Short mmCIF file of C-alpha atoms and ligand atoms in Angstrom, two decimals:
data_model
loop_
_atom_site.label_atom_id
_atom_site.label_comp_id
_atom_site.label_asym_id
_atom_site.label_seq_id
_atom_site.Cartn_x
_atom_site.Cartn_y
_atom_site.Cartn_z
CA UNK N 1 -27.05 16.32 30.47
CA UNK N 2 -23.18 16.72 30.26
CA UNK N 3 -21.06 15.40 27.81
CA UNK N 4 -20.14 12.23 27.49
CA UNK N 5 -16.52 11.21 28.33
CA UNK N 6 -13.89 9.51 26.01
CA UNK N 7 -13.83 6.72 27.82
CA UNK N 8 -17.57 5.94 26.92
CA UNK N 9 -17.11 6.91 23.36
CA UNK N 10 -13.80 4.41 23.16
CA UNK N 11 -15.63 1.91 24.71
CA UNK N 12 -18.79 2.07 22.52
CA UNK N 13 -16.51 2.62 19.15
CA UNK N 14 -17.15 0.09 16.78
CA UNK N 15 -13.56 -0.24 15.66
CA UNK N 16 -14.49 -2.79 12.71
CA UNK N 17 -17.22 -0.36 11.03
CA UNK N 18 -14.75 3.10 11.65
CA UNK N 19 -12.39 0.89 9.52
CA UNK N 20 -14.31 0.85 7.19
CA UNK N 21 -15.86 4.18 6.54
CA UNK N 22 -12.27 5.47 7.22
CA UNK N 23 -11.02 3.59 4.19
CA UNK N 24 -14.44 4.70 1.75
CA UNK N 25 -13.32 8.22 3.02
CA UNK N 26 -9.69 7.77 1.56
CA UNK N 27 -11.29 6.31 -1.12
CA UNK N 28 -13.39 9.61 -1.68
CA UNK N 29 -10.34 11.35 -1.68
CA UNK N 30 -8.19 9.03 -4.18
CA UNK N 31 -8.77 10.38 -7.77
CA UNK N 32 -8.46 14.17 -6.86
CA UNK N 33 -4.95 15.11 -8.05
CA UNK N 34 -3.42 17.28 -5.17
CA UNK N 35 -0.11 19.03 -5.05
CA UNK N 36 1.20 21.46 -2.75
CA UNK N 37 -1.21 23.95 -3.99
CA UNK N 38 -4.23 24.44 -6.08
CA UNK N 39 -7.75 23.23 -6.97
CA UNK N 40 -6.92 19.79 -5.43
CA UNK N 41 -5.91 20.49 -2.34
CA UNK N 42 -8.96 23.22 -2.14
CA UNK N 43 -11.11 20.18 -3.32
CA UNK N 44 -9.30 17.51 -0.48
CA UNK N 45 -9.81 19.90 2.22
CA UNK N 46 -13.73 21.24 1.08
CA UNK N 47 -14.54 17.21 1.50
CA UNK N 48 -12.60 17.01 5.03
CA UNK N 49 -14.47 20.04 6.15
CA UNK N 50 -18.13 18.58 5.14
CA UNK N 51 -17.05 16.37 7.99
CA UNK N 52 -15.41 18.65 10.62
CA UNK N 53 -15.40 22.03 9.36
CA UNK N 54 -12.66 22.93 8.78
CA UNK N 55 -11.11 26.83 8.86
CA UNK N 56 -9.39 27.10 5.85
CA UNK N 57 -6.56 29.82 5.26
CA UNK N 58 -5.24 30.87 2.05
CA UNK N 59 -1.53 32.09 2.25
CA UNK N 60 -0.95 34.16 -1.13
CA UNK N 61 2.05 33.41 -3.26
CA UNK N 62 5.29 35.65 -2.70
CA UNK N 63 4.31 35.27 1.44
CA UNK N 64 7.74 34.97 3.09
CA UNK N 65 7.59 32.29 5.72
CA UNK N 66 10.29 31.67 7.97
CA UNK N 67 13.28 31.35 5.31
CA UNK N 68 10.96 29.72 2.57
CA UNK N 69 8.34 32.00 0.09
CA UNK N 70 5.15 30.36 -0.50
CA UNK N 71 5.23 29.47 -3.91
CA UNK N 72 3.44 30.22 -7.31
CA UNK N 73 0.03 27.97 -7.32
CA UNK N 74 0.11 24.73 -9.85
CA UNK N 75 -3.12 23.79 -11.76
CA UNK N 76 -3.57 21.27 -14.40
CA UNK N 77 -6.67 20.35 -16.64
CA UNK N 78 -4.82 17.65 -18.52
CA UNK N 79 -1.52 15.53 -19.53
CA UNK N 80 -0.84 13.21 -22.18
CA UNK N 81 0.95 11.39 -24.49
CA UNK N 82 0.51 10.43 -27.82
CA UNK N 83 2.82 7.45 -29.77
CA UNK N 84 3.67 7.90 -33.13
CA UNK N 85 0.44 6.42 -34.61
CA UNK N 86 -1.51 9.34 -32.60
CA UNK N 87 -2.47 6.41 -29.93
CA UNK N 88 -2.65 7.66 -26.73
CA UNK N 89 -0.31 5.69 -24.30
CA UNK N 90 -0.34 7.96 -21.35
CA UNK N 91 -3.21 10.19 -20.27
CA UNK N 92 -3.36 12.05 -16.53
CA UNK N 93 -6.88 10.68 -16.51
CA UNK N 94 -5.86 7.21 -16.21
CA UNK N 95 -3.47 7.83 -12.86
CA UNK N 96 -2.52 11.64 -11.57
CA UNK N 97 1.32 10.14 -10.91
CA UNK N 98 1.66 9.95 -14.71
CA UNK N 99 2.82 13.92 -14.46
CA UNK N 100 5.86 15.26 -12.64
CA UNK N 101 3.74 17.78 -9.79
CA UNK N 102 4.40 21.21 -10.78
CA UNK N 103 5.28 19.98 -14.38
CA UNK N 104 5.53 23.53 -16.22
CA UNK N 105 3.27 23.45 -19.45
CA UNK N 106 4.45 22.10 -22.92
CA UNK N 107 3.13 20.97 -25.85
CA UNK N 108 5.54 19.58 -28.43
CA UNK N 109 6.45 17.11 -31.22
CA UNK N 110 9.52 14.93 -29.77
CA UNK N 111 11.13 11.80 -30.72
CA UNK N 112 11.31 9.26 -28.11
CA UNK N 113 15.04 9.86 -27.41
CA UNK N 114 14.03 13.58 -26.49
CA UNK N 115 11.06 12.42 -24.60
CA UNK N 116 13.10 10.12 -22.60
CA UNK N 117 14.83 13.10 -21.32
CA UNK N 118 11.85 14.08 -19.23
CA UNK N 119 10.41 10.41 -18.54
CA UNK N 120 10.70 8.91 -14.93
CA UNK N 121 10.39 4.66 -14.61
CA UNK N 122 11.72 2.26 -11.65
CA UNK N 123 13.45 -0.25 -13.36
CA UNK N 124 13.50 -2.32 -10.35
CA UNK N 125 9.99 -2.35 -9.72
CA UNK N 126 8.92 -2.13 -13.79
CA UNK N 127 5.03 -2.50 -13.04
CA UNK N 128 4.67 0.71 -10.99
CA UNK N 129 4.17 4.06 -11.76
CA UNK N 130 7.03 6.57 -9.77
CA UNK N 131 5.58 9.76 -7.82
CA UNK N 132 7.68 12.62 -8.66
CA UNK N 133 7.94 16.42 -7.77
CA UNK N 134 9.58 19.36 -8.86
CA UNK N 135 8.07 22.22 -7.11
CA UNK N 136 11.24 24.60 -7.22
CA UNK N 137 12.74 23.65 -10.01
CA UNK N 138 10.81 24.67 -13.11
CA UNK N 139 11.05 21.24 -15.71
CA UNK N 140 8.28 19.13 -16.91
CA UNK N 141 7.89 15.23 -16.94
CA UNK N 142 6.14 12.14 -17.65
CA UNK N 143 5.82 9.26 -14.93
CA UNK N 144 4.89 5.67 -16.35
CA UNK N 145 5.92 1.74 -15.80
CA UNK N 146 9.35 1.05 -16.67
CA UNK N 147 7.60 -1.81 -18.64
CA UNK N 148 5.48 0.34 -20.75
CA UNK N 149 7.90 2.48 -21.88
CA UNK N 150 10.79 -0.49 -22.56
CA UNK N 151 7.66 -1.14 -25.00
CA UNK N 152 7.06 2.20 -26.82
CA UNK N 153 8.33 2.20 -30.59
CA UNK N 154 11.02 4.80 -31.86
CA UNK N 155 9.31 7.80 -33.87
CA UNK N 156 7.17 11.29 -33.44
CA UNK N 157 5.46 11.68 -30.03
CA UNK N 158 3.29 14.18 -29.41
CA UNK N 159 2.91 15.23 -25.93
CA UNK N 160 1.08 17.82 -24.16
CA UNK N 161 0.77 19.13 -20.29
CA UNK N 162 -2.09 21.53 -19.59
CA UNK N 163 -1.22 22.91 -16.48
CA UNK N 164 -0.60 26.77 -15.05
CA UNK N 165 1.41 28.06 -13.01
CA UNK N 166 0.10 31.62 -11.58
CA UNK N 167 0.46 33.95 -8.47
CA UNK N 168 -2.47 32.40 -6.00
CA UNK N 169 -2.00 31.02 -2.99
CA UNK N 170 -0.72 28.34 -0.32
CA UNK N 171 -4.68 26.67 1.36
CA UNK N 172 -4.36 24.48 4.33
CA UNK N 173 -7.20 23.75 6.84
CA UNK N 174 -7.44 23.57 10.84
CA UNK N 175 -9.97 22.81 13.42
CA UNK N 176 -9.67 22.99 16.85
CA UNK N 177 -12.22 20.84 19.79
CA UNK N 178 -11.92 22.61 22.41
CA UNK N 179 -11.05 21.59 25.96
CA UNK N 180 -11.44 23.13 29.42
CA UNK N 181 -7.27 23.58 30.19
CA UNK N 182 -4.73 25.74 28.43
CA UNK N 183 -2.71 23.09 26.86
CA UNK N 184 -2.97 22.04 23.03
CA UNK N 185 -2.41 18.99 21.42
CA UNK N 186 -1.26 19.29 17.82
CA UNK N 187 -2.34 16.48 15.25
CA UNK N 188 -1.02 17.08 12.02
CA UNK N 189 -1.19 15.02 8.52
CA UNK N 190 -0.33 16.37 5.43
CA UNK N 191 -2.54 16.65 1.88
CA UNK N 192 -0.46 16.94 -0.89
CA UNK N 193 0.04 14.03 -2.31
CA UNK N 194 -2.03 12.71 -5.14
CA UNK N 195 -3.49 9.43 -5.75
CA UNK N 196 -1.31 7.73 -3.19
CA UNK N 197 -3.40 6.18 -0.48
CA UNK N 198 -0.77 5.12 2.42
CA UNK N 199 0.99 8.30 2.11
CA UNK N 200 -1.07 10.79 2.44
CA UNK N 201 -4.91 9.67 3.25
CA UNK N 202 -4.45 7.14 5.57
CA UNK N 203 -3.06 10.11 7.63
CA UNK N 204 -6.12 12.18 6.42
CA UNK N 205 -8.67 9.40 7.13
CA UNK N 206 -6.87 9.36 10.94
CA UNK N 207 -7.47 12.67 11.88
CA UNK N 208 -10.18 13.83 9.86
CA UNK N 209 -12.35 10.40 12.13
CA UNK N 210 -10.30 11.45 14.87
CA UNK N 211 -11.24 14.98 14.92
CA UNK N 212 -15.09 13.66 14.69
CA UNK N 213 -14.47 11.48 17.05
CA UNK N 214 -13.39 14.13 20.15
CA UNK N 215 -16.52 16.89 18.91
CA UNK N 216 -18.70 17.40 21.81
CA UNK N 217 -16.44 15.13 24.46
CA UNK N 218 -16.20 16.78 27.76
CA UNK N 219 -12.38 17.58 27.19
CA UNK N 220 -9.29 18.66 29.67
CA UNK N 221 -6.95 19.05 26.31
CA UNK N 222 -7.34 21.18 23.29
CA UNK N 223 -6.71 19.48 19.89
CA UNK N 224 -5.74 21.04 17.14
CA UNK N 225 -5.89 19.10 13.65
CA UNK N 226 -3.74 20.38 10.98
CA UNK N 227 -4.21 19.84 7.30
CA UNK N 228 -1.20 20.80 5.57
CA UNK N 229 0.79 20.37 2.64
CA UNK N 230 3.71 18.66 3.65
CA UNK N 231 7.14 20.85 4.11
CA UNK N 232 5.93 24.16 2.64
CA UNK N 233 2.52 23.93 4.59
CA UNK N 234 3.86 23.35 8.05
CA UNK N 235 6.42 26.28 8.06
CA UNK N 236 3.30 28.47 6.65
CA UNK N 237 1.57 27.34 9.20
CA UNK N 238 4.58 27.43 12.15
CA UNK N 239 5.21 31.19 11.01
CA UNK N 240 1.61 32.39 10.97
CA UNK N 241 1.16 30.45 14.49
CA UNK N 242 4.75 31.51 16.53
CA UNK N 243 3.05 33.27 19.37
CA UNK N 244 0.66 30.31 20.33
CA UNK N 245 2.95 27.68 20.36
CA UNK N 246 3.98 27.67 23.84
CA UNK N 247 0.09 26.48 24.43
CA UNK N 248 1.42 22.78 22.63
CA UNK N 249 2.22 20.40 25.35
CA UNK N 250 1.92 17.42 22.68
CA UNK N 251 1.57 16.43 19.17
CA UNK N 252 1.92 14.15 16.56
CA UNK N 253 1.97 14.03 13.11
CA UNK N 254 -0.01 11.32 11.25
CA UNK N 255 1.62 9.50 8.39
CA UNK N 256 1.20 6.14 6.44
CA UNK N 257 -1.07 4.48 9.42
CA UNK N 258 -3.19 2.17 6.84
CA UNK N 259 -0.51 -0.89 5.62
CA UNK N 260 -0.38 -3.73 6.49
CA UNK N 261 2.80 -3.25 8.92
CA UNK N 262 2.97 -2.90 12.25
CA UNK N 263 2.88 0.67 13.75
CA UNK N 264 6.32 2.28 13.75
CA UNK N 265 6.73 5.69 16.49
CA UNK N 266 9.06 7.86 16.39
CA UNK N 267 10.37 10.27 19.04
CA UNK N 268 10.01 14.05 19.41
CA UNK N 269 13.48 15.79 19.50
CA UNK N 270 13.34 16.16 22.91
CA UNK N 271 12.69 12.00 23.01
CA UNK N 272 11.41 11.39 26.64
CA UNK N 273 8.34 14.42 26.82
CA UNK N 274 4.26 13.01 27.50
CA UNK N 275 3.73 12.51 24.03
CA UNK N 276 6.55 10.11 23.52
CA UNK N 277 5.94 8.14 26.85
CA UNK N 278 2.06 7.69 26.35
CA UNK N 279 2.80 6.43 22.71
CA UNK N 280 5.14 4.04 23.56
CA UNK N 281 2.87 2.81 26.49
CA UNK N 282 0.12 2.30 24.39
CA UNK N 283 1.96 0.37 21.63
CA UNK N 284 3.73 -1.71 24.27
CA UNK N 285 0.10 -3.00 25.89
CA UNK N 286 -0.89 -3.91 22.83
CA UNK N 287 0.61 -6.87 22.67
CA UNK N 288 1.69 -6.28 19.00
CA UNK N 289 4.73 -6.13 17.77
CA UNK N 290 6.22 -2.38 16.91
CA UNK N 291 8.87 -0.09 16.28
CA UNK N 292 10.60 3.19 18.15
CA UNK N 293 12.48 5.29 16.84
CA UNK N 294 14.74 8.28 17.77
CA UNK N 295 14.14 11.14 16.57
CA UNK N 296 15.88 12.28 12.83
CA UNK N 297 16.06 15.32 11.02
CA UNK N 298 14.15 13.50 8.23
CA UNK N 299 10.82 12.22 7.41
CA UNK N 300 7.25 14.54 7.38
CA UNK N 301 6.22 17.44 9.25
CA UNK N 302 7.82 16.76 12.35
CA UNK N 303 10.94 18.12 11.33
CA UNK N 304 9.63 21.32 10.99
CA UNK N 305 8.00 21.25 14.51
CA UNK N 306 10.99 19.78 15.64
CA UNK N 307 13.71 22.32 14.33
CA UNK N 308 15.38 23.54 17.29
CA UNK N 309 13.70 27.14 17.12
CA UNK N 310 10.45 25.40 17.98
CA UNK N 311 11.49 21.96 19.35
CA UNK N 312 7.65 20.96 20.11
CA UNK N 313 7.28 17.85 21.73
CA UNK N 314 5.82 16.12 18.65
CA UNK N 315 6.59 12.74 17.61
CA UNK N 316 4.94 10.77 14.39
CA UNK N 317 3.19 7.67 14.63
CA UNK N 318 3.66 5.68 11.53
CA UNK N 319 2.79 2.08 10.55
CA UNK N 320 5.99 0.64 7.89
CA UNK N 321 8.58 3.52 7.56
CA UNK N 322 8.69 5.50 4.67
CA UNK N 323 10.78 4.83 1.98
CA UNK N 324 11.36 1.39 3.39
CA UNK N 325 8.38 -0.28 1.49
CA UNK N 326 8.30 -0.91 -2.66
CA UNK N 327 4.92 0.60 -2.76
CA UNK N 328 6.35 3.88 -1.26
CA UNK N 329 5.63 6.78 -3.48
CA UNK N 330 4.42 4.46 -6.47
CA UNK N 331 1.16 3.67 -7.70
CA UNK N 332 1.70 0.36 -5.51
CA UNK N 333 0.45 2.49 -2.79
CA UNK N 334 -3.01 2.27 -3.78
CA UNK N 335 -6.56 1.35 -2.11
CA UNK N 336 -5.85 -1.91 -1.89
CA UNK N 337 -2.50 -1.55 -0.23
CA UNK N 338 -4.28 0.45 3.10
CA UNK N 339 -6.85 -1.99 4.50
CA UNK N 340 -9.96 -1.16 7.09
CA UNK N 341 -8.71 -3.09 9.93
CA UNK N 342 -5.35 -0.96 9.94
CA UNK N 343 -7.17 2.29 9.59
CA UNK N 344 -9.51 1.11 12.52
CA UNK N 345 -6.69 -0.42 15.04
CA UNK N 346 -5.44 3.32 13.78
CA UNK N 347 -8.25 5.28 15.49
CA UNK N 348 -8.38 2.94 18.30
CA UNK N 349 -5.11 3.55 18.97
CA UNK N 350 -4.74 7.36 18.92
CA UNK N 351 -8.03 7.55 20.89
CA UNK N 352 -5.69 5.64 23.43
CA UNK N 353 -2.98 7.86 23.18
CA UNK N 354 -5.27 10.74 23.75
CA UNK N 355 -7.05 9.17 26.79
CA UNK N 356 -3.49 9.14 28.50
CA UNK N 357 -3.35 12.93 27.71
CA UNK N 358 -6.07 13.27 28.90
CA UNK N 359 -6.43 11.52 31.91
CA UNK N 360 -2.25 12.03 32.75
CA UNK N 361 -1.57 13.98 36.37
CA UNK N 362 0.20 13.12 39.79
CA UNK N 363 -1.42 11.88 43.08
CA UNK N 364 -0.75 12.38 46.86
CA UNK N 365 -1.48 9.04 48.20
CA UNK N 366 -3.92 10.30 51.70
CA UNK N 367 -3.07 7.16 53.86
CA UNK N 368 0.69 6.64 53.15
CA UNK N 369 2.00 4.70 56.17
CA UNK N 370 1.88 1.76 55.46
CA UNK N 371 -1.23 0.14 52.97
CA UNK N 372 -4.44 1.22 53.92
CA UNK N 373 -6.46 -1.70 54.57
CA UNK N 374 -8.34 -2.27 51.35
CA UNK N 375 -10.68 -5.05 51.82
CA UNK N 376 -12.46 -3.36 54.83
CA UNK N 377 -13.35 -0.89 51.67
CA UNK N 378 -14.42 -3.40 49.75
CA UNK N 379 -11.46 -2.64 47.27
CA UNK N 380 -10.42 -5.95 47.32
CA UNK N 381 -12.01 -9.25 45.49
CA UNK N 382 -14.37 -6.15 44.52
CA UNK N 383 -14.23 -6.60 40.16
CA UNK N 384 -15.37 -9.38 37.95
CA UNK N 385 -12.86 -11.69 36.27
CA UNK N 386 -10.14 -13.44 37.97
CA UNK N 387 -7.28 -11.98 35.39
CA UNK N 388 -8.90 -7.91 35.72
CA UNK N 389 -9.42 -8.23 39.19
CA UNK N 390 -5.52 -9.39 39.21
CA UNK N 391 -4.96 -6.53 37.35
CA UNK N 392 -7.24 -4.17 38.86
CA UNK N 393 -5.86 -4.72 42.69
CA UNK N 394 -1.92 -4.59 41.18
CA UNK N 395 -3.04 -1.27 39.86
CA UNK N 396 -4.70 -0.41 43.36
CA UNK N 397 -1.69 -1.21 44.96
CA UNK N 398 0.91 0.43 42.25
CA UNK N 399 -1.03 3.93 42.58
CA UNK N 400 -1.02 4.13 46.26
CA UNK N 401 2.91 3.48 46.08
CA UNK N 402 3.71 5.57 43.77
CA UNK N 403 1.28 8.48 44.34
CA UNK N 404 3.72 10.44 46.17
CA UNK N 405 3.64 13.92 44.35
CA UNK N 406 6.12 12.94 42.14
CA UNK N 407 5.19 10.09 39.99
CA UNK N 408 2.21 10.66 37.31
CA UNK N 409 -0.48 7.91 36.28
CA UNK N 410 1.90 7.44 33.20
CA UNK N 411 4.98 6.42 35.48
CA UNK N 412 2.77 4.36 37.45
CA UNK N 413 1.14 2.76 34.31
CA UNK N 414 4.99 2.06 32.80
CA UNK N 415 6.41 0.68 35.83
CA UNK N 416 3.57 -1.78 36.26
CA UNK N 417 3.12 -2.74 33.05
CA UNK N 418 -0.21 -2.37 33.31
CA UNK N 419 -2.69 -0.88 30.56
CA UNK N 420 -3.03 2.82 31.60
CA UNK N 421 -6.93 2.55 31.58
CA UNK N 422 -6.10 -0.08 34.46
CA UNK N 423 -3.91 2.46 36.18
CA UNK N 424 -6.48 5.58 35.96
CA UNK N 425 -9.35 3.30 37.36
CA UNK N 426 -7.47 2.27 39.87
CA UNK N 427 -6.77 5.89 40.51
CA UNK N 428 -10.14 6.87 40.58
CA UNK N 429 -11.53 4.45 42.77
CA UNK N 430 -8.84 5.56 45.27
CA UNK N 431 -9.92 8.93 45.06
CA UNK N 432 -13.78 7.91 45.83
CA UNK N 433 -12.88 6.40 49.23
CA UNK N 434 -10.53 9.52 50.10
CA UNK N 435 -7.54 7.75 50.16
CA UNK N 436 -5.75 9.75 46.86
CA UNK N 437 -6.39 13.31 46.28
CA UNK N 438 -4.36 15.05 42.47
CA UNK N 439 -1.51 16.95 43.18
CA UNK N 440 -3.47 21.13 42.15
CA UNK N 441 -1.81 21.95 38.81
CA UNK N 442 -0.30 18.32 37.75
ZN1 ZN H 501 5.39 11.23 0.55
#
């Protein structure tokens, strides 16, 4: 028996119940506090791979990587903070934002003037927690609600971060589904963030369902998913991968796909490669509103992919922007901020994206002088409903025309306006009755 096709596995996917499961995965994943390095990442990735196994690759610490050196790995068993009558008002058990990632260790007596020093609210927003980092810059601190601490009494705090800082190692995972051409696809999300559920999993719940998703399709593409940890773990990854990147045709990286928002692309560096025509081609059928984006030197992974010594065609598909939501790197952005529907319409999506990748190549239209005369094929009034069979014989019609060498099914599918599923039907149809033959290598 061969193997089935992703168009039979998108059109038996359930896109209600992947939802779901997609959002009890990032729920999984919520209390394990990550950080660019250490047990939680180790413990992020070991659940990923009990789904896709994954390779994982341990860089150690002192590793030079393009201009960066992988860092010293964090580890923390606790964090607290005791008020003056030994109560304890904030405790890392409670919510992994209350300590500053890569907080060095300290335990100390402190009035609440000194501990202010090293305490991080939002004033504007005083019911959330702030995320905070300071992975190369060695300080400690305390994250809590600017309303909690507008509430704490003067006095003798006692406060106390149990965490290690050691030579160890960089871990990211990778897994690859193989396909029967050269060319890669790269799908990268980052795992370093910890208890924030838009930032972070939603991206992990995407690829980690995608990846399961594509295992044991008959594939033209390769696709590589990338676990990183965001900044640090892509150049790690770029500079242990230089020689095979000329094998990436495509990518994207995955990043804050489960709000409520509506999905925000944007471009590669290059702006106008596969990756950044099929996107916007899919988002544009959908009928739904969205957002596109040029291309910035700021934002997730993709600026390392995109620095001009590697310019890959990668591009990121987003749902709000970053930064550009309240809940952004607070404890707003919880599990009840990312919702099953948008982690679904996600999936569905990218498995749309990846059918145009797939499916993607030029035509030499066999008859071309003049139409070929379609209803003595039975290519016309041939499919069911009046509004698809529209569809279908302006696709029939759109292919022949524009399958002169030059144009691919992508062109064809943007010009029409017409879904690209439409478009590669249409195609193949065509091709059954000898009247379109692919242009060899396109
Ligand atoms: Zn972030």
């Amino acid at each position: 028996m061969s193997a089935p096709s992703l168009n039979e596995l998108r059109a038996k996917l359930d896109v209600d119940r992947a939802g779901e499961l997609m959002h009890a995965f990032a729920s999984e994943l919520f209390p394990i506090c990550r950080s660019i390095t250490g047990a939680g990442v180790r413990e992020t990735l070991r659940r990923i791979s009990d789904r896709i196994s994954l390779d994982v690759h341990e860089v150690p610490t002192g590793t030079p990587v393009l201009d960066w050196v992988v860092p010293q790995e964090w580890n923390i068993d606790a964090a607290w903070v005791n008020d003056p009558s030994g109560k304890r008002v904030v405790d890392l058990r409670e919510n992994n934002l209350h300590v500053v990632s890569y907080s060095e260790p300290v335990h100390a007596h402190m009035t609440r003037a000194e501990l202010a020093r090293h305490v991080f609210t939002l004033p504007d927003r005083p019911q959330y927690v702030p995320y905070r980092t300071s992975y190369y810059e060695r300080s400690w601190g305390i994250c809590m609600t600017h309303e909690q601490f507008e509430g704490l009494p003067e006095g003798d705090y006692e406060v106390c971060i149990d965490a290690r800082l050691d030579d160890g190692a960089l871990t990211y995972g990778e897994v690859v589904i193989e396909g029967d051409g050269p060319e890669e696809v790269l799908l990268s999300c980052h795992v370093c963030h910890p208890s924030l559920a838009n930032d972070n999993l939603s991206g992990i719940a995407l690829a980690t369902f995608a990846s399961e998703a594509l295992r044991g399709l008959a594939l033209r593409h390769s696709y590589r998913f990338v676990f990183i940890p965001g900044t640090i773990g892509s150049i790690s990854w770029l500079a242990a991968n230089e020689r095979n990147l000329s094998r990436i045709t495509a990518g994207l990286v995955l990043s804050g796909v489960g709000d409520r928002g509506p999905f925000t692309y944007k471009r590669s560096r290059r702006g106008d490669t596969t990756i950044d025509r099929a996107v916007e081609h899919v988002l544009r059928m959908a009928q739904q509103p969205f957002d596109v984006f040029d291309f910035s030197p700021y934002g997730y992974d993709e600026r390392q992919y995109c620095s001009p010594g590697f310019d890959l065609p990668v591009g990121r598909l987003s749902r709000s922007p970053h930064g550009e939501y309240p809940e952004y790197h607070t404890s707003a952005d919880d599990l009840a901020f990312i919702t099953p529907a948008a982690l679904g319409d996600a999936l569905s999506t990218l498995l749309a994206v990846i059918d145009v990748l797939e499916h993607d190549r030029r035509y030499q239209n066999l008859n071309p002088k003049g139409e070929p005369q379609l209803g003595r094929r039975g290519l016309y009034r041939a499919v069911g409903g009046a509004v698809d069979r529209r569809s279908a014989e302006m696709a029939l019609l759109w292919v022949l025309n524009l399958s002169d060498g030059e144009h691919s099914l992508l062109d064809i599918a943007a010009s029409a306006a017409l879904p690209f599923d439409v478009v590669r039907d249409a195609a193949s149809t065509l091709e059954e009755h000898e009247l379109l033959a692919p242009v060899a290598g396109a």
